[in-house]
mmCIF file of C-alpha atoms in Angstrom:
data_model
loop_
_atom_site.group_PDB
_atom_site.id
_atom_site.type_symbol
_atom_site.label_atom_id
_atom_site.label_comp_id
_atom_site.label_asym_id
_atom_site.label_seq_id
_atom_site.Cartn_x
_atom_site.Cartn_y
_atom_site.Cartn_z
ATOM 1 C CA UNK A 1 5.657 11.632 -15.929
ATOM 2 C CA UNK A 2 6.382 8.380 -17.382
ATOM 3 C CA UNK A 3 3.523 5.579 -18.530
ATOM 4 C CA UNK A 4 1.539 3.833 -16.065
ATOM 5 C CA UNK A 5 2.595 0.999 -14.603
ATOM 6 C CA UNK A 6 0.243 -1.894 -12.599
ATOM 7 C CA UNK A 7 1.635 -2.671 -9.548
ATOM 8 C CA UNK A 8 0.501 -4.952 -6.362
ATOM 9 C CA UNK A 9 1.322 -3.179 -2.560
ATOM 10 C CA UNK A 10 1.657 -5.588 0.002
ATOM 11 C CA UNK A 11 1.429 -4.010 3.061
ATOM 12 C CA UNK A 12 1.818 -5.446 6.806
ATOM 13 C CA UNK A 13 0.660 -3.343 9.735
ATOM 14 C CA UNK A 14 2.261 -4.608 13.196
ATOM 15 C CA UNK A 15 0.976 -1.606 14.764
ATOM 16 C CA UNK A 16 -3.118 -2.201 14.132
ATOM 17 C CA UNK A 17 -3.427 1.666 15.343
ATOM 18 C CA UNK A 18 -1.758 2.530 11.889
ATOM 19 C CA UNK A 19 -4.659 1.749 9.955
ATOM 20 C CA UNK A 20 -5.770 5.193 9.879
ATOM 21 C CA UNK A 21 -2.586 6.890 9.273
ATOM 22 C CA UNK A 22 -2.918 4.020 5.992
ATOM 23 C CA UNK A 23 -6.133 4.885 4.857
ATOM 24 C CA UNK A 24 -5.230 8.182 5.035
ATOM 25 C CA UNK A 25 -2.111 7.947 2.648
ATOM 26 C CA UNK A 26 -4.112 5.647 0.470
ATOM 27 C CA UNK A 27 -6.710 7.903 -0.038
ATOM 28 C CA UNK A 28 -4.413 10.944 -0.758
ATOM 29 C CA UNK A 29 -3.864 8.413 -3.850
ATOM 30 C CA UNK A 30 -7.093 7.293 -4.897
ATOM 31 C CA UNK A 31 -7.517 8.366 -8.208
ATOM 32 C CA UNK A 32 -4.300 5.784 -8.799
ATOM 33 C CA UNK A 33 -5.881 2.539 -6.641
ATOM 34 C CA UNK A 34 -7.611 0.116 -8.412
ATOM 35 C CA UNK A 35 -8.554 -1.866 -5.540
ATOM 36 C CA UNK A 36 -7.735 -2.640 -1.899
ATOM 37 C CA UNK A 37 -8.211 -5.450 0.233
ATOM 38 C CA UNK A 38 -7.280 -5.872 4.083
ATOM 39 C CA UNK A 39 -7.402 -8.631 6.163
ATOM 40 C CA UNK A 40 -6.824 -8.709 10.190
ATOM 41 C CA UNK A 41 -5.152 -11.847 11.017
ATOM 42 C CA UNK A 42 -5.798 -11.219 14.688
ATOM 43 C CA UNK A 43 -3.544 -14.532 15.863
ATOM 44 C CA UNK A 44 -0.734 -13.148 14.546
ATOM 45 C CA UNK A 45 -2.285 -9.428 15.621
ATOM 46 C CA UNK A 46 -1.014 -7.782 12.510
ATOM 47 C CA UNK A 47 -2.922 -6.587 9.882
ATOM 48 C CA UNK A 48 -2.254 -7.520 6.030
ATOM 49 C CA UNK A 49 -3.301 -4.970 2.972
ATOM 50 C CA UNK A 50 -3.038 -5.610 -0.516
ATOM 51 C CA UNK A 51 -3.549 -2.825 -2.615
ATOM 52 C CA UNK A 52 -3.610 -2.622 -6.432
ATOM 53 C CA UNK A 53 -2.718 0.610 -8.166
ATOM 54 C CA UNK A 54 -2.468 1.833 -11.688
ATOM 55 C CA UNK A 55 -0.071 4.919 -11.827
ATOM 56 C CA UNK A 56 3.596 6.272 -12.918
ATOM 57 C CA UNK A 57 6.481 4.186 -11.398
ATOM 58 C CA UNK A 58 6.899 7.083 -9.432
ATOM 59 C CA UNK A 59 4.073 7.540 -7.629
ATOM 60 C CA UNK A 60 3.641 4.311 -6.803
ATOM 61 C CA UNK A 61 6.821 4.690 -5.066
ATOM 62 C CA UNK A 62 5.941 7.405 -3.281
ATOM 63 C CA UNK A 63 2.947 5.933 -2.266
ATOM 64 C CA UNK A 64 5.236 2.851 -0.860
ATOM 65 C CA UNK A 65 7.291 5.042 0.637
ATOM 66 C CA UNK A 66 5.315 6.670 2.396
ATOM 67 C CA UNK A 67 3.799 4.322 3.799
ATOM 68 C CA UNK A 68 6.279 2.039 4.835
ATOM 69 C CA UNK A 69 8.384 5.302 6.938
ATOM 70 C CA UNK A 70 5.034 4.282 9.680
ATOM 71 C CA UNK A 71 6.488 3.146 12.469
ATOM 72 C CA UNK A 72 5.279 -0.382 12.640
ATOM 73 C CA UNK A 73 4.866 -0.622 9.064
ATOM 74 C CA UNK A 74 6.194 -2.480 5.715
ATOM 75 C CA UNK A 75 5.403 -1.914 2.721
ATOM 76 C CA UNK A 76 6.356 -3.557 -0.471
ATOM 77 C CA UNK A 77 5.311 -3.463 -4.347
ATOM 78 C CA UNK A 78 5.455 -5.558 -7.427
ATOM 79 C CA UNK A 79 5.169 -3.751 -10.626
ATOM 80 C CA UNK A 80 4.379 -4.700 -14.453
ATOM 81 C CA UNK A 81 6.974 -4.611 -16.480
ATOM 82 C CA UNK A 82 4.633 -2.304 -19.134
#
């Protein structure tokens, strides 16, 4: 595995049901997260998670990955560039 890497997941649920198929991939990676933060922006009826993770480059995208493949889902990430 390469070095760690800190990297920001931005994560927009359109489907609000998704937020336990989420939590569930999240926590499959919690020794990695940092930190997590969700807001429901209930106008807009989406719901918005940031989630910060210290980890390999590759298991943080993995973790993307997977979670943006939900149907209703996106899922981006920002990484250091150490």
């Amino acid at each position: 595995m390469s070095e760690n890497r800190i990297a920001v997941i931005s994560v927009i649920a359109e489907d609000r049901t998704k937020g336990a198929d989420i939590n569930r991939i999240l926590s499959g990676y919690g020794e990695y997260i940092v930190g997590r933060m969700g807001v429901p922006y209930r106008e807009k009826d989406v719901f918005v998670i940031c989630v910060i993770a210290d980890a390999p480059a590759e298991i943080i995208n993995t973790l993307t990955g997977k979670i943006g493949m939900l149907p209703g889902v996106t899922a981006k990430t920002l990484m250091s560039k150490k």
